[in-house]
C-alpha cells in the first residue's frame, strides 16, 4: 500500500480515498506476483484483504492544514484548471502574499482577545441556554435542527426507518472525544447532543489585512482553530455588517455634492418606501433610543455612528445609489435596496469589506486582492506571476475625503473608535488611525474596520449560529469584541521594527480639494448633552474625548473640551 501511494499520495490516500488506494495496492501486488516476489496463492489471498486501517493513533487528521492553505487552494483552482496543472501532484511551488510575522501577530491577538471574550460570554450566560429567538425565548428545536444538519442524520433515518426514538438514542450515546477549549485540547466523554450544545456556545472570528498599494493580502485568519472549525470566516461566512456599512452612504454623498462639514440634525426620521410592491414606512432609532436634536457635520455623524443622520443621508442620495457605490467599491454580495441598507442589514464577508475599504486608501482605485504572488515548478522555473488589477471608481478627492471622515471615529466627540486609546502602543510619532465599528441587531455580530496609512484590516466576531449572542452593549458591541483584536494586532506590528510598517499620518491630499473639509470641533454645552445631572458631565482637557460606546444607551456624552 505504501509503495502504491508514492505515485500520488493524495489520490491514493487510504483515509480519504480508500477504494483508489485498495486498487493501487493490488496493482503493486500483481507486479510482485508477476516478477516472482510472491506466489499466485499469496497474491490471491493478499488481494482479498481489506485495508483494515487502525486510525486510533491519529490525533489530528488535518495536520498541516490551515485556513490559509485552503484559501490558496481555492484561489488557485481556476488557474490550475486553465493551465492543466494538478496542484497536489505536479510539484508546484506556491509563493503567497501572506506576511509570516504579521500572520503570527494576528493569530496571537486573536487567541489573546478571543479567550477573554469567550470567558466573558460564558460568565454572561452561566448555565442558562443561550440560543434564543428575537423575543428572548429559548428555541426548543435548536438541538434537533442541528442534528438534522449532520451528514449522519440521513443515514440513521434510513437505517432506523424514520424511528426518531432510535435516532435520538444514537445521538444521546456517550463516547470519548477531544474537543476544543481555550485551555488546550480537552479529552472528555460527550454525546452528540452534548457536543452540539458545547460548540454552539463557542465564539469565532474572521480577520483579514491587506496592503492597498499592492493589493497583497498580508493576514488571513479564518477562525480560532482550523482543526475544529473548518468553516472560513473570511470569505465563506457572510454576516450583517452593521454600522461598518455606513461609510458607503457617506461616500455616495461626498461623491454627489455634499461635503464632510455639511450639517444634519439628529432627530426622528420617517421614510416612506415600497417593498415588493407594498407601501412601507421606516422609522429608525439611534442605538441608544435617544435623539439629541443637535446639528452635526457628516464627519461627526459618521464618527459617532448616528443612525438618524445616516438615514437622512441615505434618503437624500437614494438607497439605490448607496447600493451602487457599495458594489462599485468592492462589495460583490447581492444587496437588498431598502432605506435601511446603510445600517448594514445585508450579509457580507470580511473579504468583501476589506476590499471595499481599501478603495479609499488606494486613491479611489478598486482592487482585486491577491493571495499568491508567484508559482514555479520544482526546478524553480517561473510559471506565473500575479499582480493586483485595479479600476478607478472614485475621484482622488472623494477617496481622500473619506480618509478624513474615517479619522472622525477617533477625533470627533463620541467617536466609536476611541476605545483604541486603551492601546498605548498605537499612539506614537503622531500616528493616525481611522476606522469604523459595527454591531448588528441584538449584538449578534461585532465588527471593526481599521485603516492606517499602509494597511486596511477587517475583524468580525460572533457565534456561528445567529441565535447565540451577547445581550448588552457593554459586552457585545463591535467596540468591545472586534476592535480589541485590531488594537492588539497593530500594537504588535508597530512594535516590530522588521515588520516594515511604521507610525505616521495619513497621506496628504492627492489632488486639490475643492470641498470644505476642515470641520470645526463642536463646543457642547451641558444643556445640549441632555445629561441627567452634572455628575454625568465630565470635561476633558484634550480636544478628543475618552472612549464612548457606539451602542451603549447608558453612556452619557462628555464634552470634547474644558
XYZ file of C-alpha atoms in Angstrom:
562
model
C 0.000 0.000 0.000
C 2.769 2.456 0.952
C 4.682 1.763 -2.265
C 1.490 2.254 -4.275
C 0.868 5.631 -2.631
C 4.188 7.007 -3.850
C 2.796 7.761 -7.288
C 0.154 10.153 -5.922
C -0.104 10.483 -2.161
C -3.368 12.452 -2.211
C -5.107 10.389 -4.889
C -4.194 7.128 -3.153
C -4.606 8.372 0.424
C -6.090 5.372 2.295
C -8.105 7.609 4.628
C -9.626 9.954 2.058
C -9.741 7.616 -0.973
C -9.790 4.017 0.344
C -11.188 2.478 -2.876
C -8.497 4.017 -5.084
C -5.863 3.089 -2.518
C -7.037 -0.536 -2.477
C -6.892 -0.785 -6.282
C -3.425 0.733 -6.297
C -2.212 -1.670 -3.593
C -3.457 -4.620 -5.638
C -1.659 -3.269 -8.709
C 1.601 -3.364 -6.750
C 0.829 -6.891 -5.570
C 0.191 -8.008 -9.159
C 3.626 -6.681 -10.164
C 5.203 -8.542 -7.244
C 3.485 -11.755 -8.362
C 4.499 -11.164 -11.993
C 8.197 -10.911 -11.121
C 8.196 -13.781 -8.661
C 8.400 -11.986 -5.339
C 5.150 -13.622 -4.161
C 3.299 -16.741 -5.320
C -0.055 -16.863 -7.068
C -1.592 -18.269 -3.883
C -0.184 -15.389 -1.816
C -1.358 -12.905 -4.423
C -4.890 -14.328 -4.375
C -5.011 -14.234 -0.575
C -3.453 -10.786 -0.191
C -5.701 -9.060 -2.722
C -8.793 -10.249 -0.846
C -7.708 -8.498 2.343
C -9.329 -5.180 3.265
C -7.163 -2.192 4.133
C -8.166 -2.599 7.800
C -6.701 0.746 8.853
C -6.195 1.381 12.543
C -6.695 5.104 12.993
C -6.758 5.091 16.774
C -3.322 6.720 16.838
C -4.332 9.648 14.629
C -4.626 12.689 16.896
C -5.077 15.336 14.234
C -6.211 14.275 10.780
C -5.859 17.842 9.464
C -2.227 18.222 10.495
C -0.529 20.690 8.199
C -3.847 22.085 7.009
C -4.886 25.660 7.689
C -7.285 28.408 6.678
C -4.563 29.952 4.527
C -3.803 26.693 2.726
C -7.479 26.154 1.947
C -7.836 29.750 0.779
C -4.814 29.364 -1.504
C -6.231 26.140 -2.950
C -9.500 27.890 -3.730
C -7.683 30.932 -5.150
C -5.614 28.728 -7.495
C -8.418 26.414 -8.565
C -9.240 28.258 -11.805
C -5.578 28.833 -12.701
C -4.814 25.126 -12.339
C -7.785 24.130 -14.495
C -6.983 26.706 -17.170
C -3.324 25.664 -17.306
C -3.895 21.919 -16.782
C -1.861 21.597 -13.588
C -2.615 19.370 -10.622
C -1.997 21.418 -7.505
C -1.225 18.309 -5.459
C 0.808 16.157 -7.829
C 2.835 18.419 -10.125
C 5.433 19.618 -7.657
C 4.388 23.260 -7.855
C 5.921 25.836 -5.521
C 3.386 28.411 -4.374
C 4.547 31.804 -3.093
C 1.803 33.515 -1.095
C 1.490 37.195 -0.218
C 0.985 36.361 3.464
C 3.486 38.064 5.782
C 4.504 35.370 8.272
C 5.348 37.886 11.015
C 2.052 39.712 10.696
C 0.167 36.432 10.448
C 1.730 35.347 13.725
C 0.834 38.662 15.387
C -2.743 38.388 14.132
C -3.118 34.832 15.424
C -1.647 35.858 18.781
C -4.022 38.821 19.047
C -6.982 36.596 18.150
C -6.008 33.972 20.719
C -5.468 36.560 23.452
C -8.681 38.509 22.910
C -10.994 35.653 21.900
C -10.072 33.698 25.020
C -11.078 36.726 27.066
C -14.300 37.217 25.072
C -15.268 33.567 25.485
C -14.832 33.843 29.240
C -16.977 36.989 29.235
C -19.642 35.215 27.174
C -19.668 32.179 29.471
C -19.960 34.393 32.546
C -22.826 36.288 30.925
C -24.926 33.197 30.239
C -23.735 30.897 33.028
C -25.860 27.749 32.993
C -28.650 29.418 31.015
C -29.385 28.327 27.460
C -28.035 30.990 25.025
C -29.954 30.025 21.863
C -32.921 32.372 21.870
C -35.373 33.908 19.418
C -35.716 37.684 18.913
C -38.028 37.873 21.931
C -35.509 36.135 24.184
C -37.363 32.816 24.338
C -35.439 29.527 24.192
C -35.534 27.897 20.745
C -36.939 24.498 21.698
C -35.992 22.649 18.497
C -32.461 24.092 18.350
C -30.734 20.760 19.107
C -32.972 18.767 16.745
C -32.312 21.132 13.821
C -28.580 20.876 14.421
C -28.815 17.078 14.480
C -30.694 17.109 11.183
C -27.931 19.152 9.565
C -25.362 16.451 10.361
C -24.463 14.158 7.411
C -25.084 11.084 9.545
C -28.709 12.018 10.230
C -29.917 10.844 6.799
C -28.062 7.552 7.233
C -29.647 6.993 10.645
C -33.075 7.978 9.338
C -32.733 5.345 6.588
C -31.235 2.719 8.903
C -33.962 3.079 11.541
C -36.767 3.700 9.019
C -37.572 7.106 10.490
C -37.807 5.839 14.077
C -36.932 9.062 15.927
C -36.589 7.244 19.256
C -33.709 5.101 17.975
C -32.158 8.101 16.221
C -32.206 10.091 19.464
C -30.766 7.146 21.384
C -27.822 7.188 18.985
C -27.269 10.928 19.450
C -27.555 10.580 23.246
C -24.939 7.808 23.461
C -21.760 8.945 25.241
C -18.345 8.394 23.677
C -14.775 9.513 24.185
C -13.736 12.536 22.156
C -11.403 15.501 22.119
C -12.924 18.967 21.986
C -11.587 22.471 21.530
C -11.062 24.691 24.545
C -9.032 27.846 25.171
C -7.186 25.968 27.931
C -5.963 23.384 25.433
C -7.473 20.374 23.743
C -9.833 18.672 26.198
C -10.283 14.892 26.386
C -13.844 14.223 27.503
C -16.879 11.950 27.253
C -19.658 13.599 25.252
C -22.743 12.511 23.384
C -23.502 14.133 20.040
C -26.116 16.233 21.833
C -23.529 17.330 24.401
C -21.173 18.266 21.574
C -23.816 20.363 19.782
C -24.589 22.246 22.997
C -20.900 22.771 23.741
C -19.855 24.076 20.334
C -22.929 26.286 19.901
C -21.564 28.499 22.685
C -18.122 28.941 21.126
C -17.409 32.396 19.676
C -15.462 32.613 16.434
C -13.792 35.257 14.325
C -12.587 36.188 10.863
C -9.739 38.625 10.203
C -8.001 39.871 7.079
C -5.371 42.539 6.400
C -4.495 43.947 3.001
C -1.867 46.361 1.694
C -3.940 48.510 -0.691
C -0.948 49.935 -2.561
C -0.133 46.441 -3.886
C -3.367 44.531 -3.329
C -1.437 41.896 -1.366
C -3.263 40.048 1.394
C -0.926 40.075 4.395
C -3.051 38.351 7.034
C -5.748 35.692 6.776
C -7.288 34.300 9.974
C -10.317 32.225 9.034
C -11.249 31.256 12.587
C -9.976 30.371 16.031
C -8.719 26.844 15.230
C -8.799 25.107 11.847
C -8.609 21.636 13.398
C -12.040 22.079 14.953
C -13.625 24.834 12.850
C -13.012 24.333 9.121
C -15.516 26.986 8.088
C -13.596 30.059 6.907
C -14.978 33.272 8.410
C -13.026 35.481 5.991
C -14.608 34.524 2.687
C -17.109 31.702 3.312
C -19.081 33.331 6.103
C -21.347 36.295 5.366
C -22.889 38.305 8.177
C -24.738 41.572 8.725
C -22.186 44.381 8.615
C -23.986 46.733 10.987
C -22.564 50.255 11.120
C -19.413 49.310 9.206
C -21.640 49.662 6.133
C -22.476 53.320 6.850
C -19.400 54.712 5.029
C -20.969 53.665 1.725
C -23.805 56.131 2.353
C -21.320 58.875 3.162
C -19.065 58.202 0.171
C -22.171 58.376 -2.016
C -22.979 61.768 -0.506
C -19.427 63.134 -0.882
C -19.270 61.996 -4.482
C -22.567 63.730 -5.247
C -22.087 67.258 -3.996
C -22.005 67.003 -0.202
C -19.007 67.955 1.972
C -17.795 66.436 5.276
C -18.848 69.648 7.037
C -22.433 69.733 5.802
C -24.810 69.519 8.738
C -27.877 67.443 9.517
C -29.956 67.355 12.700
C -30.099 64.280 14.917
C -33.872 63.888 15.060
C -36.607 61.313 14.373
C -36.832 60.197 10.764
C -39.773 58.704 8.871
C -39.065 57.375 5.372
C -41.776 56.074 3.079
C -40.812 53.431 0.547
C -42.152 50.488 -1.405
C -41.080 46.931 -0.548
C -42.097 44.221 -3.029
C -44.836 46.474 -4.353
C -46.233 47.233 -0.910
C -46.007 50.698 0.715
C -43.997 50.754 3.924
C -42.544 53.251 6.414
C -39.134 53.032 8.078
C -38.524 54.937 11.299
C -35.020 54.112 12.527
C -33.916 54.563 16.111
C -30.488 55.568 17.283
C -28.561 52.873 19.088
C -29.357 54.408 22.482
C -33.008 55.132 21.506
C -32.318 58.838 22.058
C -32.245 61.855 19.752
C -30.153 64.895 20.724
C -31.726 67.311 18.219
C -28.231 68.663 17.614
C -26.817 69.740 14.305
C -23.898 67.523 13.357
C -21.479 67.577 10.466
C -21.400 64.482 8.307
C -17.967 63.739 9.723
C -19.215 63.921 13.304
C -22.293 61.849 12.465
C -20.240 59.105 10.844
C -17.609 59.207 13.586
C -20.284 58.909 16.284
C -22.311 56.472 14.137
C -25.644 58.293 14.361
C -28.383 56.221 12.743
C -30.861 59.077 12.240
C -28.409 61.172 10.209
C -27.199 58.181 8.195
C -30.853 57.513 7.330
C -31.344 61.127 6.237
C -28.216 60.992 4.078
C -29.434 57.745 2.523
C -32.813 59.312 1.750
C -31.130 62.356 0.184
C -28.833 60.394 -2.146
C -31.157 57.413 -2.665
C -30.709 53.886 -1.348
C -30.345 52.514 -4.869
C -27.327 54.769 -5.315
C -25.830 53.626 -1.981
C -26.071 50.041 -3.238
C -24.376 51.077 -6.489
C -21.481 52.708 -4.656
C -21.033 49.732 -2.325
C -20.755 47.448 -5.370
C -18.516 49.955 -7.098
C -16.099 49.965 -4.127
C -15.856 46.180 -3.993
C -18.877 44.554 -2.333
C -19.930 41.602 -4.506
C -22.767 40.102 -2.436
C -26.319 40.911 -3.532
C -27.684 43.862 -1.562
C -31.375 44.485 -0.951
C -32.039 48.099 -1.883
C -34.092 49.464 1.025
C -33.707 52.599 3.186
C -32.019 50.561 5.952
C -29.248 49.325 3.630
C -26.805 51.895 5.038
C -27.219 50.486 8.551
C -25.757 47.161 7.425
C -28.823 44.936 7.168
C -27.344 42.867 4.329
C -24.920 39.953 4.704
C -21.345 40.486 3.503
C -17.973 38.824 4.076
C -14.859 40.126 5.814
C -13.042 39.712 2.487
C -15.500 41.992 0.695
C -15.433 44.653 3.384
C -11.633 44.819 3.486
C -11.517 45.022 -0.284
C -14.109 47.806 -0.390
C -12.450 49.867 2.372
C -9.121 49.505 0.540
C -10.575 51.578 -2.295
C -10.447 54.677 -0.083
C -6.760 54.252 0.807
C -5.903 53.261 -2.752
C -6.767 56.695 -4.193
C -10.218 55.599 -5.313
C -8.984 52.541 -7.202
C -10.914 49.335 -6.509
C -8.523 46.407 -6.408
C -8.644 42.677 -6.861
C -6.799 41.277 -3.817
C -4.068 38.724 -4.497
C -3.160 35.847 -2.208
C -0.471 34.294 -4.442
C 2.415 36.281 -5.942
C 4.226 33.572 -7.929
C 4.158 29.918 -8.995
C 7.215 27.934 -10.039
C 7.831 24.319 -10.957
C 10.091 22.045 -8.930
C 13.100 23.336 -10.899
C 12.255 26.936 -9.931
C 11.132 27.915 -13.415
C 8.521 30.656 -13.086
C 5.141 29.505 -14.384
C 3.069 32.523 -13.371
C 3.293 35.810 -11.523
C 0.318 37.748 -10.186
C -0.308 41.435 -9.589
C -3.469 43.145 -8.433
C -5.760 44.547 -11.100
C -7.304 47.921 -10.290
C -10.109 50.084 -11.623
C -10.707 53.781 -10.908
C -14.130 54.065 -9.250
C -13.804 57.207 -7.091
C -12.099 60.521 -7.656
C -8.863 61.240 -5.763
C -10.713 63.952 -3.846
C -13.607 61.754 -2.724
C -11.257 58.933 -1.689
C -9.072 61.284 0.371
C -12.085 62.959 2.000
C -13.263 59.522 3.118
C -9.956 59.023 4.950
C -10.648 62.341 6.679
C -14.121 61.043 7.554
C -12.714 57.808 8.988
C -10.394 59.762 11.280
C -13.564 61.177 12.827
C -14.031 57.931 14.695
C -11.004 58.930 16.790
C -11.229 62.723 16.622
C -14.917 63.648 16.853
C -16.855 63.733 20.169
C -18.228 60.286 20.918
C -16.272 58.725 18.067
C -16.814 54.981 18.150
C -13.149 54.100 17.547
C -11.937 55.821 20.701
C -11.580 52.582 22.634
C -8.276 52.388 20.718
C -6.862 54.916 23.197
C -6.563 51.910 25.527
C -3.703 50.648 23.331
C -0.752 52.995 24.007
C 1.420 51.155 21.502
C -0.662 52.709 18.730
C -0.141 56.338 19.587
C 3.433 57.360 18.927
C 5.024 59.799 16.477
C 1.681 61.457 15.687
C 0.273 58.216 14.331
C -3.177 58.380 12.769
C -5.743 55.601 12.608
C -9.194 55.683 11.061
C -11.890 53.105 11.398
C -15.483 52.095 11.883
C -17.158 49.867 14.427
C -20.229 47.819 13.644
C -22.781 45.846 15.651
C -25.780 44.073 14.175
C -29.165 43.860 15.853
C -29.256 42.079 19.222
C -25.413 42.106 19.351
C -25.212 39.093 17.034
C -22.243 40.384 15.013
C -19.375 42.602 16.133
C -17.152 44.293 13.526
C -14.203 46.603 13.322
C -12.670 48.002 10.160
C -9.303 49.671 10.817
C -7.270 51.872 8.467
C -3.665 53.028 8.880
C -1.502 54.856 6.352
C -0.438 51.492 4.874
C -2.989 48.834 5.762
C -6.668 48.006 5.944
C -7.818 45.342 8.415
C -11.258 43.856 8.960
C -12.336 41.826 12.003
C -15.651 40.057 12.663
C -16.601 38.322 15.928
C -19.684 36.250 16.734
C -21.115 32.772 17.165
C -21.709 30.642 14.079
C -25.402 30.324 14.919
C -27.045 33.756 14.904
C -29.412 32.838 17.732
C -26.402 32.696 20.078
C -25.040 36.116 21.007
C -24.246 38.691 23.682
C -27.145 40.502 25.318
C -25.956 44.031 26.061
C -23.801 46.844 24.698
C -21.161 46.588 27.407
C -20.211 43.112 26.183
C -21.499 42.702 22.648
C -20.630 45.844 20.697
C -18.027 45.720 17.965
C -16.010 48.205 20.019
C -15.779 45.549 22.754
C -15.402 42.416 20.603
C -13.685 43.097 17.261
C -11.889 46.393 17.923
C -9.625 44.968 20.684
C -8.280 42.347 18.258
C -7.329 45.085 15.790
C -5.775 47.210 18.539
C -3.623 44.409 19.909
C -2.611 43.266 16.427
C -1.426 46.707 15.332
C 0.463 47.188 18.600
C 2.439 44.058 17.795
C 3.064 45.166 14.200
C 4.296 48.603 15.231
C 6.498 47.131 17.983
C 8.434 45.050 15.450
C 10.964 47.217 13.572
C 11.304 44.443 10.996
C 7.610 44.476 10.094
C 8.157 47.276 7.595
C 5.105 49.186 8.851
C 5.707 52.347 10.826
C 3.774 55.030 12.655
C 2.709 58.079 10.710
C -0.014 60.373 9.452
C -2.428 59.553 6.666
C -1.303 60.692 3.222
C -1.717 64.328 2.277
C -4.377 65.069 -0.379
C -3.514 63.509 -3.722
C -5.214 66.352 -5.536
C -6.578 69.837 -4.912
C -9.531 69.605 -2.502
C -12.434 71.719 -3.684
C -14.878 70.808 -0.915
C -14.898 72.057 2.664
C -13.376 69.501 4.981
C -11.756 71.280 7.932
C -14.870 70.914 10.071
C -14.595 72.852 13.360
C -14.740 70.724 16.507
C -18.132 71.283 18.146
C -18.298 73.004 21.514
C -21.077 71.396 23.514
C -22.904 72.915 26.443
C -24.252 70.959 29.390
C -27.811 71.570 28.176
C -27.091 70.220 24.713
C -25.804 66.956 26.132
C -29.193 66.048 27.634
C -27.460 64.700 30.749
C -29.428 63.776 33.849
C -27.151 65.585 36.284
C -23.893 67.478 36.444
C -22.282 64.296 37.729
C -22.773 62.893 34.242
C -20.917 65.809 32.654
C -17.162 65.260 32.554
C -14.815 67.694 30.879
C -11.655 66.563 29.119
C -8.528 68.646 28.847
C -7.745 67.417 25.341
C -9.625 68.134 22.165
C -10.598 64.474 21.852
C -12.945 62.768 24.275
C -12.214 59.496 26.005
C -13.764 56.299 24.652
C -17.521 56.112 24.433
C -19.629 53.292 23.105
C -21.390 53.235 19.777
C -24.423 51.446 21.101
C -24.450 51.991 24.862
C -27.757 53.532 25.966
C -26.414 54.362 29.427
C -23.239 56.099 28.289
C -23.527 59.884 28.521
C -21.678 62.058 26.055
C -18.823 64.049 27.652
C -17.651 67.384 26.374
C -14.722 67.470 23.929
C -13.144 70.468 25.655
C -12.932 72.192 29.004
